[in-house]
C-alpha positions as MATLAB code, in Angstrom:
seq = 'QVQLVESGGGLVQAGGSLTLSCAASGVTFSTYVMAWFRQAPGKGREFQAAIRWSSGFTFYADSVKGRFTISRDNTNNTAHLQMNGLKPEDTAVYYCAARRVVISTVPGDYDYWGQGTQVTVSS';
ca = [
       0.039    0.143    0.246;
       1.436    2.982   -1.227;
       1.414    6.060    1.688;
       2.720    9.371    1.310;
       3.620   11.616    4.571;
       3.998   15.276    4.235;
       5.972   17.296    6.593;
       8.029   20.967    6.850;
       4.713   23.292    6.923;
       4.671   26.461    8.741;
       4.353   29.791    9.123;
       7.043   32.298    7.758;
       7.237   36.224    6.394;
       6.347   37.460    3.012;
      10.217   36.671    1.188;
      10.890   33.783    3.355;
      11.638   30.116    2.479;
      10.279   26.804    3.364;
      11.080   23.478    2.592;
       8.550   20.538    1.964;
       9.067   17.274    2.486;
       7.001   14.080    1.155;
       8.264   10.731    3.109;
       6.979    7.859    0.241;
       6.392    4.233    1.121;
       5.115    0.810   -0.182;
       6.313    0.914   -3.626;
       8.992    1.144   -5.903;
       8.894    4.674   -7.352;
      11.443    4.388   -9.908;
       8.349    4.271  -12.352;
       6.107    7.055  -10.732;
       5.544   10.630  -10.882;
       5.296   12.864   -7.405;
       3.953   15.955   -7.425;
       2.838   18.559   -5.275;
      -0.521   20.331   -5.433;
      -1.912   23.195   -3.195;
      -5.100   24.507   -1.939;
      -6.278   27.892   -0.843;
      -9.243   27.913    1.330;
     -12.525   27.782   -0.959;
     -10.458   27.115   -4.390;
      -9.737   23.600   -5.728;
      -6.685   22.028   -5.473;
      -3.502   23.509   -7.583;
      -0.765   22.197   -9.343;
       2.644   23.322   -8.461;
       6.103   21.434   -9.707;
       6.141   17.678  -10.892;
       9.187   15.346  -10.527;
       9.478   11.778  -12.641;
      11.711    9.286  -10.194;
      13.472    7.593  -12.563;
      15.170   10.635  -14.568;
      14.705   13.493  -12.281;
      13.200   15.372  -15.117;
      10.722   18.523  -13.615;
       7.965   20.253  -14.517;
       6.476   23.882  -13.108;
       3.413   25.637  -12.555;
       4.414   29.204  -14.456;
       3.385   30.689  -11.498;
       5.901   29.132   -9.558;
       8.985   28.454  -12.358;
      11.941   30.649  -10.381;
      10.490   30.330   -7.166;
      10.229   26.725   -6.105;
      12.141   23.684   -6.592;
      11.123   19.957   -7.036;
      13.617   17.473   -6.182;
      14.253   13.568   -4.866;
      15.947   11.868   -2.505;
      16.504    8.185   -3.784;
      18.236    6.489   -0.592;
      15.095    7.418    1.589;
      12.077    7.918   -1.325;
      11.551   11.522   -0.332;
      10.445   13.992   -2.146;
      11.125   17.953   -1.582;
       9.540   21.471   -2.735;
      11.935   24.082   -2.025;
       9.854   27.037   -1.956;
      11.481   30.387   -2.135;
      10.264   33.904   -2.033;
       7.306   33.132   -0.376;
       4.111   35.332   -1.029;
       0.813   35.587    0.699;
      -1.070   34.314   -1.479;
       1.315   31.057   -2.053;
      -0.704   29.979    1.888;
      -2.285   27.398    1.497;
      -2.558   22.718    2.284;
       0.071   21.552    0.671;
       0.115   17.726   -0.857;
       1.829   15.069   -2.231;
       0.853   13.298   -4.797;
       2.239   10.008   -7.179;
       0.813    8.368  -10.617;
       2.566    6.399  -12.492;
       4.706    7.354  -15.282;
       3.608   10.409  -17.392;
       3.660   13.986  -15.476;
       0.063   15.381  -15.420;
      -1.086   18.811  -14.102;
      -4.767   17.282  -12.951;
      -5.476   16.436   -9.353;
      -7.572   13.970  -10.731;
      -4.942   11.603  -12.528;
      -2.977   10.653   -8.908;
      -3.616    8.167   -7.268;
      -2.362    8.308   -4.480;
      -2.601   11.586   -1.623;
      -1.068   12.577    1.181;
      -2.522   14.355    4.241;
      -1.355   17.241    3.696;
       0.587   20.176    5.553;
      -0.132   23.935    6.141;
       1.424   26.787    4.496;
       1.110   30.062    5.899;
       2.549   33.385    4.557;
       2.651   36.679    6.703;
       2.511   40.103    5.036;
];
């Protein structure tokens, strides 16, 4: 059974940085894509970034290019999202998600989800 557990959220001032982590277990992730989404109050789940586990290929939403960096650590099956230059509008619950092979920006395409971690950016 695939399990994804996020950590690293918190409260940060505008302009600050946070690194989120997603610890994955239950499957060999070499054929998987890991992605980060976020959901602000009253809004739908929004794609942020994804990484193809085997190759390290990455893909970003335009809104976070140059500010967020997704990476993976093969030794402990953990994906990270480094977030710099945070803005109040980045405030949301951040989720990691997994699916096989193909990167998608559509939440419904992902098979596995973590429980989410809250990120709050104060102005």
